[in-house]
PDB file of C-alpha atoms and ligand atoms in Angstrom:
ATOM      1  CA  UNK A   1     120.134-149.670-185.503  1.00 43.00           C
ATOM      2  CA  UNK A   2     121.896-148.882-182.245  1.00 55.00           C
ATOM      3  CA  UNK A   3     125.138-150.718-181.652  1.00 65.00           C
ATOM      4  CA  UNK A   4     125.194-153.423-179.000  1.00 88.00           C
ATOM      5  CA  UNK A   5     125.973-152.075-175.569  1.00 98.00           C
ATOM      6  CA  UNK A   6     129.006-153.811-174.053  1.00 98.00           C
ATOM      7  CA  UNK A   7     129.078-154.999-170.456  1.00 98.00           C
ATOM      8  CA  UNK A   8     132.318-154.847-168.515  1.00 98.00           C
ATOM      9  CA  UNK A   9     132.095-156.827-165.293  1.00 99.00           C
ATOM     10  CA  UNK A  10     134.110-155.355-162.431  1.00 98.00           C
ATOM     11  CA  UNK A  11     135.393-158.197-160.241  1.00 98.00           C
ATOM     12  CA  UNK A  12     137.035-156.089-157.502  1.00 98.00           C
ATOM     13  CA  UNK A  13     134.626-157.131-154.806  1.00 98.00           C
ATOM     14  CA  UNK A  14     135.246-160.830-155.277  1.00 98.00           C
ATOM     15  CA  UNK A  15     138.759-159.921-154.153  1.00 98.00           C
ATOM     16  CA  UNK A  16     137.323-157.823-151.308  1.00 98.00           C
ATOM     17  CA  UNK A  17     135.617-160.934-149.919  1.00 98.00           C
ATOM     18  CA  UNK A  18     138.722-163.067-150.421  1.00 98.00           C
ATOM     19  CA  UNK A  19     140.918-160.507-148.683  1.00 97.00           C
ATOM     20  CA  UNK A  20     138.587-160.346-145.678  1.00 97.00           C
ATOM     21  CA  UNK A  21     140.079-163.705-144.698  1.00 96.00           C
ATOM     22  CA  UNK A  22     143.259-163.900-146.757  1.00 94.00           C
ATOM     23  CA  UNK A  23     143.925-167.053-148.764  1.00 95.00           C
ATOM     24  CA  UNK A  24     142.632-167.830-152.230  1.00 97.00           C
ATOM     25  CA  UNK A  25     138.845-168.017-152.007  1.00 98.00           C
ATOM     26  CA  UNK A  26     136.814-166.638-153.699  1.00 98.00           C
ATOM     27  CA  UNK A  27     139.087-166.255-156.706  1.00 98.00           C
ATOM     28  CA  UNK A  28     138.474-163.143-158.851  1.00 98.00           C
ATOM     29  CA  UNK A  29     139.946-164.906-161.894  1.00 98.00           C
ATOM     30  CA  UNK A  30     137.363-167.665-161.539  1.00 98.00           C
ATOM     31  CA  UNK A  31     134.738-164.897-161.346  1.00 98.00           C
ATOM     32  CA  UNK A  32     136.099-163.422-164.579  1.00 98.00           C
ATOM     33  CA  UNK A  33     135.678-166.807-166.289  1.00 98.00           C
ATOM     34  CA  UNK A  34     132.103-167.050-165.002  1.00 98.00           C
ATOM     35  CA  UNK A  35     131.343-163.514-166.214  1.00 98.00           C
ATOM     36  CA  UNK A  36     132.728-164.431-169.641  1.00 98.00           C
ATOM     37  CA  UNK A  37     130.498-167.520-169.814  1.00 98.00           C
ATOM     38  CA  UNK A  38     127.489-165.384-168.886  1.00 98.00           C
ATOM     39  CA  UNK A  39     128.007-162.899-171.720  1.00 97.00           C
ATOM     40  CA  UNK A  40     130.312-160.189-170.356  1.00 98.00           C
ATOM     41  CA  UNK A  41     132.200-158.363-173.081  1.00 98.00           C
ATOM     42  CA  UNK A  42     135.099-157.357-170.874  1.00 98.00           C
ATOM     43  CA  UNK A  43     136.551-157.594-167.387  1.00 98.00           C
ATOM     44  CA  UNK A  44     137.308-154.534-165.289  1.00 98.00           C
ATOM     45  CA  UNK A  45     139.616-154.472-162.280  1.00 98.00           C
ATOM     46  CA  UNK A  46     140.934-151.604-160.173  1.00 97.00           C
ATOM     47  CA  UNK A  47     144.429-152.057-158.804  1.00 98.00           C
ATOM     48  CA  UNK A  48     144.424-149.617-155.916  1.00 96.00           C
ATOM     49  CA  UNK A  49     147.493-148.111-154.352  1.00 95.00           C
ATOM     50  CA  UNK A  50     146.650-149.874-151.054  1.00 94.00           C
ATOM     51  CA  UNK A  51     145.787-153.206-152.823  1.00 96.00           C
ATOM     52  CA  UNK A  52     142.638-153.455-150.738  1.00 95.00           C
ATOM     53  CA  UNK A  53     141.030-155.796-153.274  1.00 96.00           C
ATOM     54  CA  UNK A  54     142.786-156.629-156.557  1.00 98.00           C
ATOM     55  CA  UNK A  55     146.465-157.533-156.107  1.00 98.00           C
ATOM     56  CA  UNK A  56     149.412-157.531-158.483  1.00 98.00           C
ATOM     57  CA  UNK A  57     149.171-161.307-158.724  1.00 98.00           C
ATOM     58  CA  UNK A  58     145.483-161.050-159.688  1.00 98.00           C
ATOM     59  CA  UNK A  59     146.466-158.688-162.463  1.00 98.00           C
ATOM     60  CA  UNK A  60     149.175-161.081-163.709  1.00 98.00           C
ATOM     61  CA  UNK A  61     146.673-163.916-163.745  1.00 98.00           C
ATOM     62  CA  UNK A  62     143.899-161.890-165.390  1.00 98.00           C
ATOM     63  CA  UNK A  63     146.267-160.917-168.187  1.00 98.00           C
ATOM     64  CA  UNK A  64     147.473-164.503-168.626  1.00 98.00           C
ATOM     65  CA  UNK A  65     144.251-166.452-168.193  1.00 98.00           C
ATOM     66  CA  UNK A  66     141.345-164.354-169.456  1.00 97.00           C
ATOM     67  CA  UNK A  67     140.487-164.046-173.145  1.00 96.00           C
ATOM     68  CA  UNK A  68     138.187-161.031-172.752  1.00 98.00           C
ATOM     69  CA  UNK A  69     139.632-157.521-172.980  1.00 98.00           C
ATOM     70  CA  UNK A  70     140.828-156.224-169.619  1.00 98.00           C
ATOM     71  CA  UNK A  71     140.009-152.683-168.548  1.00 98.00           C
ATOM     72  CA  UNK A  72     142.474-151.715-165.817  1.00 98.00           C
ATOM     73  CA  UNK A  73     141.239-148.933-163.567  1.00 98.00           C
ATOM     74  CA  UNK A  74     144.189-146.979-162.220  1.00 97.00           C
ATOM     75  CA  UNK A  75     145.141-143.763-160.516  1.00 97.00           C
ATOM     76  CA  UNK A  76     147.460-141.396-162.374  1.00 97.00           C
ATOM     77  CA  UNK A  77     150.577-142.303-160.399  1.00 97.00           C
ATOM     78  CA  UNK A  78     154.044-143.322-161.623  1.00 98.00           C
ATOM     79  CA  UNK A  79     153.653-146.744-159.974  1.00 98.00           C
ATOM     80  CA  UNK A  80     150.391-147.515-161.766  1.00 98.00           C
ATOM     81  CA  UNK A  81     151.688-146.185-165.060  1.00 98.00           C
ATOM     82  CA  UNK A  82     154.687-148.537-164.860  1.00 98.00           C
ATOM     83  CA  UNK A  83     152.383-151.479-164.064  1.00 98.00           C
ATOM     84  CA  UNK A  84     150.040-150.636-166.951  1.00 98.00           C
ATOM     85  CA  UNK A  85     152.938-150.287-169.377  1.00 98.00           C
ATOM     86  CA  UNK A  86     154.381-153.614-168.235  1.00 98.00           C
ATOM     87  CA  UNK A  87     151.059-155.464-168.652  1.00 98.00           C
ATOM     88  CA  UNK A  88     149.535-153.613-171.600  1.00 98.00           C
ATOM     89  CA  UNK A  89     145.859-154.291-170.881  1.00 98.00           C
ATOM     90  CA  UNK A  90     143.343-153.555-173.624  1.00 98.00           C
ATOM     91  CA  UNK A  91     142.209-150.398-171.835  1.00 98.00           C
ATOM     92  CA  UNK A  92     143.177-148.242-168.889  1.00 98.00           C
ATOM     93  CA  UNK A  93     140.574-146.132-167.155  1.00 98.00           C
ATOM     94  CA  UNK A  94     142.157-143.318-165.165  1.00 97.00           C
ATOM     95  CA  UNK A  95     140.246-142.727-161.949  1.00 97.00           C
ATOM     96  CA  UNK A  96     140.756-140.370-159.023  1.00 94.00           C
ATOM     97  CA  UNK A  97     141.875-142.238-155.933  1.00 82.00           C
ATOM     98  CA  UNK A  98     141.911-141.144-152.328  1.00 75.00           C
ATOM     99  CA  UNK A  99     143.201-143.544-149.747  1.00 61.00           C
ATOM    100  CA  UNK A 100     140.458-142.779-147.231  1.00 66.00           C
ATOM    101  CA  UNK A 101     137.513-143.195-149.624  1.00 70.00           C
ATOM    102  CA  UNK A 102     135.392-146.318-149.534  1.00 72.00           C
ATOM    103  CA  UNK A 103     135.015-146.395-153.320  1.00 70.00           C
ATOM    104  CA  UNK A 104     135.670-144.009-156.201  1.00 67.00           C
ATOM    105  CA  UNK A 105     133.529-141.158-154.980  1.00 72.00           C
ATOM    106  CA  UNK A 106     133.541-138.738-157.877  1.00 80.00           C
ATOM    107  CA  UNK A 107     134.920-138.183-161.329  1.00 92.00           C
ATOM    108  CA  UNK A 108     138.426-137.188-162.264  1.00 95.00           C
ATOM    109  CA  UNK A 109     138.940-133.446-162.628  1.00 95.00           C
ATOM    110  CA  UNK A 110     140.450-133.755-166.106  1.00 96.00           C
ATOM    111  CA  UNK A 111     140.086-130.011-166.653  1.00 95.00           C
ATOM    112  CA  UNK A 112     141.770-128.997-163.386  1.00 95.00           C
ATOM    113  CA  UNK A 113     144.507-131.650-163.651  1.00 96.00           C
ATOM    114  CA  UNK A 114     145.150-131.273-167.355  1.00 96.00           C
ATOM    115  CA  UNK A 115     148.923-130.859-167.146  1.00 97.00           C
ATOM    116  CA  UNK A 116     149.321-133.760-164.703  1.00 96.00           C
ATOM    117  CA  UNK A 117     147.217-136.103-166.814  1.00 97.00           C
ATOM    118  CA  UNK A 118     148.702-135.313-170.212  1.00 98.00           C
ATOM    119  CA  UNK A 119     151.871-137.471-169.871  1.00 98.00           C
ATOM    120  CA  UNK A 120     149.809-140.387-168.526  1.00 98.00           C
ATOM    121  CA  UNK A 121     147.368-140.290-171.441  1.00 98.00           C
ATOM    122  CA  UNK A 122     150.234-139.890-173.912  1.00 98.00           C
ATOM    123  CA  UNK A 123     152.350-142.760-172.590  1.00 98.00           C
ATOM    124  CA  UNK A 124     149.461-145.178-172.259  1.00 98.00           C
ATOM    125  CA  UNK A 125     148.257-144.315-175.750  1.00 98.00           C
ATOM    126  CA  UNK A 126     151.760-144.705-177.194  1.00 98.00           C
ATOM    127  CA  UNK A 127     151.840-148.212-175.688  1.00 98.00           C
ATOM    128  CA  UNK A 128     148.647-149.128-177.550  1.00 98.00           C
ATOM    129  CA  UNK A 129     146.416-149.002-174.471  1.00 98.00           C
ATOM    130  CA  UNK A 130     142.974-147.470-174.985  1.00 98.00           C
ATOM    131  CA  UNK A 131     142.718-144.660-172.447  1.00 98.00           C
ATOM    132  CA  UNK A 132     139.484-143.811-170.742  1.00 98.00           C
ATOM    133  CA  UNK A 133     138.929-140.953-168.280  1.00 98.00           C
ATOM    134  CA  UNK A 134     136.388-141.472-165.498  1.00 97.00           C
ATOM    135  CA  UNK A 135     134.733-138.049-165.367  1.00 97.00           C
ATOM    136  CA  UNK A 136     131.559-136.266-164.352  1.00 96.00           C
ATOM    137  CA  UNK A 137     129.140-135.731-167.247  1.00 97.00           C
ATOM    138  CA  UNK A 138     129.949-132.074-167.877  1.00 96.00           C
ATOM    139  CA  UNK A 139     130.938-130.063-170.923  1.00 97.00           C
ATOM    140  CA  UNK A 140     134.065-128.809-169.150  1.00 96.00           C
ATOM    141  CA  UNK A 141     135.318-132.337-168.522  1.00 97.00           C
ATOM    142  CA  UNK A 142     134.490-133.550-172.040  1.00 98.00           C
ATOM    143  CA  UNK A 143     136.364-130.573-173.427  1.00 98.00           C
ATOM    144  CA  UNK A 144     139.403-131.514-171.319  1.00 98.00           C
ATOM    145  CA  UNK A 145     139.191-135.149-172.513  1.00 98.00           C
ATOM    146  CA  UNK A 146     139.131-133.905-176.076  1.00 98.00           C
ATOM    147  CA  UNK A 147     142.193-131.730-175.540  1.00 98.00           C
ATOM    148  CA  UNK A 148     143.949-134.653-173.841  1.00 98.00           C
ATOM    149  CA  UNK A 149     143.099-136.787-176.909  1.00 98.00           C
ATOM    150  CA  UNK A 150     141.518-139.519-174.771  1.00 98.00           C
ATOM    151  CA  UNK A 151     139.542-141.850-177.070  1.00 98.00           C
ATOM    152  CA  UNK A 152     137.075-142.825-174.322  1.00 98.00           C
ATOM    153  CA  UNK A 153     135.346-141.182-171.362  1.00 98.00           C
ATOM    154  CA  UNK A 154     133.440-143.051-168.682  1.00 98.00           C
ATOM    155  CA  UNK A 155     130.720-141.049-166.992  1.00 98.00           C
ATOM    156  CA  UNK A 156     130.361-141.436-163.245  1.00 97.00           C
ATOM    157  CA  UNK A 157     126.753-142.523-162.728  1.00 97.00           C
ATOM    158  CA  UNK A 158     126.914-142.423-158.938  1.00 96.00           C
ATOM    159  CA  UNK A 159     124.929-139.229-158.580  1.00 96.00           C
ATOM    160  CA  UNK A 160     122.214-140.647-160.866  1.00 98.00           C
ATOM    161  CA  UNK A 161     122.216-144.025-159.115  1.00 98.00           C
ATOM    162  CA  UNK A 162     121.973-142.610-155.617  1.00 96.00           C
ATOM    163  CA  UNK A 163     119.774-139.634-156.455  1.00 96.00           C
ATOM    164  CA  UNK A 164     116.014-139.697-156.073  1.00 92.00           C
ATOM    165  CA  UNK A 165     113.119-137.964-157.817  1.00 93.00           C
ATOM    166  CA  UNK A 166     113.970-134.813-159.729  1.00 95.00           C
ATOM    167  CA  UNK A 167     117.697-135.076-158.870  1.00 95.00           C
ATOM    168  CA  UNK A 168     117.979-138.404-160.690  1.00 97.00           C
ATOM    169  CA  UNK A 169     116.040-137.034-163.679  1.00 97.00           C
ATOM    170  CA  UNK A 170     118.336-134.009-163.921  1.00 97.00           C
ATOM    171  CA  UNK A 171     121.426-136.189-163.625  1.00 97.00           C
ATOM    172  CA  UNK A 172     120.178-138.607-166.282  1.00 98.00           C
ATOM    173  CA  UNK A 173     119.776-135.690-168.676  1.00 98.00           C
ATOM    174  CA  UNK A 174     123.313-134.493-167.901  1.00 98.00           C
ATOM    175  CA  UNK A 175     124.635-137.981-168.734  1.00 98.00           C
ATOM    176  CA  UNK A 176     122.611-138.174-171.963  1.00 98.00           C
ATOM    177  CA  UNK A 177     123.718-134.689-173.058  1.00 98.00           C
ATOM    178  CA  UNK A 178     127.356-135.429-172.222  1.00 98.00           C
ATOM    179  CA  UNK A 179     127.167-138.746-174.122  1.00 98.00           C
ATOM    180  CA  UNK A 180     125.867-136.950-177.212  1.00 98.00           C
ATOM    181  CA  UNK A 181     128.580-134.303-176.873  1.00 98.00           C
ATOM    182  CA  UNK A 182     131.360-136.880-176.546  1.00 98.00           C
ATOM    183  CA  UNK A 183     130.120-138.900-179.513  1.00 98.00           C
ATOM    184  CA  UNK A 184     129.801-135.750-181.647  1.00 98.00           C
ATOM    185  CA  UNK A 185     133.469-135.061-180.915  1.00 98.00           C
ATOM    186  CA  UNK A 186     134.632-138.585-181.721  1.00 98.00           C
ATOM    187  CA  UNK A 187     135.016-139.747-178.102  1.00 98.00           C
ATOM    188  CA  UNK A 188     133.375-143.052-177.123  1.00 98.00           C
ATOM    189  CA  UNK A 189     131.246-142.606-173.992  1.00 98.00           C
ATOM    190  CA  UNK A 190     131.018-145.330-171.353  1.00 98.00           C
ATOM    191  CA  UNK A 191     129.261-145.196-167.973  1.00 98.00           C
ATOM    192  CA  UNK A 192     129.396-146.848-164.594  1.00 98.00           C
ATOM    193  CA  UNK A 193     129.139-146.766-160.827  1.00 97.00           C
ATOM    194  CA  UNK A 194     126.197-147.750-158.676  1.00 97.00           C
ATOM    195  CA  UNK A 195     124.258-149.426-161.504  1.00 98.00           C
ATOM    196  CA  UNK A 196     121.746-152.115-160.538  1.00 98.00           C
ATOM    197  CA  UNK A 197     118.923-154.128-162.122  1.00 98.00           C
ATOM    198  CA  UNK A 198     116.567-151.363-160.982  1.00 98.00           C
ATOM    199  CA  UNK A 199     118.360-148.370-162.466  1.00 98.00           C
ATOM    200  CA  UNK A 200     120.326-149.653-165.471  1.00 98.00           C
ATOM    201  CA  UNK A 201     117.607-149.265-168.116  1.00 98.00           C
ATOM    202  CA  UNK A 202     117.600-145.471-168.603  1.00 98.00           C
ATOM    203  CA  UNK A 203     121.400-145.402-168.803  1.00 98.00           C
ATOM    204  CA  UNK A 204     121.459-148.363-171.214  1.00 98.00           C
ATOM    205  CA  UNK A 205     118.888-146.564-173.376  1.00 98.00           C
ATOM    206  CA  UNK A 206     121.244-143.630-174.085  1.00 98.00           C
ATOM    207  CA  UNK A 207     122.135-144.500-177.672  1.00 97.00           C
ATOM    208  CA  UNK A 208     125.700-143.135-177.764  1.00 98.00           C
ATOM    209  CA  UNK A 209     126.861-145.049-174.685  1.00 98.00           C
ATOM    210  CA  UNK A 210     128.945-148.008-175.853  1.00 98.00           C
ATOM    211  CA  UNK A 211     129.869-149.754-172.590  1.00 98.00           C
ATOM    212  CA  UNK A 212     128.746-150.049-168.984  1.00 98.00           C
ATOM    213  CA  UNK A 213     131.117-151.138-166.224  1.00 98.00           C
ATOM    214  CA  UNK A 214     129.283-152.741-163.341  1.00 98.00           C
ATOM    215  CA  UNK A 215     130.639-154.449-160.248  1.00 98.00           C
ATOM    216  CA  UNK A 216     129.381-154.120-156.712  1.00 98.00           C
ATOM    217  CA  UNK A 217     125.719-154.908-157.397  1.00 98.00           C
ATOM    218  CA  UNK A 218     126.509-157.914-159.614  1.00 98.00           C
ATOM    219  CA  UNK A 219     128.823-159.463-157.042  1.00 98.00           C
ATOM    220  CA  UNK A 220     126.315-158.829-154.239  1.00 98.00           C
ATOM    221  CA  UNK A 221     123.477-160.331-156.268  1.00 98.00           C
ATOM    222  CA  UNK A 222     125.658-163.346-157.017  1.00 98.00           C
ATOM    223  CA  UNK A 223     125.349-164.333-153.360  1.00 98.00           C
ATOM    224  CA  UNK A 224     121.680-165.062-154.005  1.00 98.00           C
ATOM    225  CA  UNK A 225     121.597-166.231-157.612  1.00 98.00           C
ATOM    226  CA  UNK A 226     125.155-167.093-158.614  1.00 98.00           C
ATOM    227  CA  UNK A 227     127.391-164.829-160.685  1.00 98.00           C
ATOM    228  CA  UNK A 228     126.435-166.214-164.075  1.00 98.00           C
ATOM    229  CA  UNK A 229     122.724-165.641-163.441  1.00 98.00           C
ATOM    230  CA  UNK A 230     123.406-162.166-162.121  1.00 98.00           C
ATOM    231  CA  UNK A 231     125.492-161.177-165.172  1.00 98.00           C
ATOM    232  CA  UNK A 232     122.985-162.767-167.578  1.00 98.00           C
ATOM    233  CA  UNK A 233     120.099-160.815-166.072  1.00 98.00           C
ATOM    234  CA  UNK A 234     122.035-157.533-166.312  1.00 98.00           C
ATOM    235  CA  UNK A 235     122.945-158.352-169.915  1.00 98.00           C
ATOM    236  CA  UNK A 236     119.266-158.995-170.708  1.00 98.00           C
ATOM    237  CA  UNK A 237     118.103-155.761-169.051  1.00 98.00           C
ATOM    238  CA  UNK A 238     120.714-153.787-170.995  1.00 98.00           C
ATOM    239  CA  UNK A 239     119.686-155.397-174.289  1.00 97.00           C
ATOM    240  CA  UNK A 240     115.981-154.791-173.607  1.00 97.00           C
ATOM    241  CA  UNK A 241     116.594-151.118-172.898  1.00 97.00           C
ATOM    242  CA  UNK A 242     118.488-150.642-176.133  1.00 93.00           C
TER     243      UNK A 242
HETATM  244  N1  PXP B 301     133.627-147.639-163.303  1.00 97.61           N
HETATM  245  C1  PXP B 301     134.590-147.116-162.532  1.00 97.61           C
HETATM  246  C2  PXP B 301     135.589-146.215-163.167  1.00 97.61           C
HETATM  247  C3  PXP B 301     134.672-147.422-161.155  1.00 97.61           C
HETATM  248  O1  PXP B 301     135.666-146.905-160.405  1.00 97.61           O
HETATM  249  C4  PXP B 301     133.730-148.300-160.608  1.00 97.61           C
HETATM  250  C5  PXP B 301     133.793-148.651-159.157  1.00 97.61           C
HETATM  251  O2  PXP B 301     134.965-149.218-158.818  1.00 97.61           O
HETATM  252  C6  PXP B 301     132.763-148.860-161.461  1.00 97.61           C
HETATM  253  C7  PXP B 301     132.711-148.499-162.798  1.00 97.61           C
HETATM  254  C8  PXP B 301     131.777-149.869-160.980  1.00 97.61           C
HETATM  255  O3  PXP B 301     130.980-149.355-159.971  1.00 97.61           O
HETATM  256  P1  PXP B 301     130.072-150.353-159.117  1.00 97.61           P
HETATM  257  O4  PXP B 301     130.997-151.282-158.417  1.00 97.61           O
HETATM  258  O5  PXP B 301     129.332-149.439-158.223  1.00 97.61           O
HETATM  259  O6  PXP B 301     129.187-151.077-160.105  1.00 97.61           O
END
């Protein structure tokens, strides 16, 4: 039997809407509680250098008020490392971050940045934080994750999600092959970015993938159906595909 696929709900864009006007509403911590009630297995939040959505106070509150494991997405910078070490979330997913990008546009080059990343992976791991590397589904990147001793990789599904026709088919195969490769080497594969009700099934069906992290679509859909309904439907589609 295939293990249950976990759903991490990324609440960044609740904070995006709040920050459009300042103030307190809508509250990403309230969204995390709603996601938990709807069957999320974890909460994911990206504290960006420019604090465009999640803020330091949100992170304090998420750590204090939410029972689900928190997956903190962070750039490999001294500032973020210090914050992660101070808060000790369940997991830290290291992502590439460019100030001018609209969202995380590609995977981390773990192979090319090996020496830079090593102390980050080591210090987070020593603090008991489960490190994940957000990478492209390629053998070269999995090999780097293995050498860095990262216990988890998260595959960037953006190219699959935004691709059409043969491109999406090719990308899906790359993700499935990379998931098998990671699992064979003792690394737990996760996946995320751009996943929706319409495209989640083939990713959820990859048996080695243990967790999906999904945000933008769920928060957008919540406008029409409410967040709990949106998370519940995603949960059901993931379970059906398994
Ligand atoms: N995983 C990682 C590492 C991400 O950076 C993001 C986007 O912030 C996601 C998952 C979720 O992507 P989306 O918001 O498109 O569902």
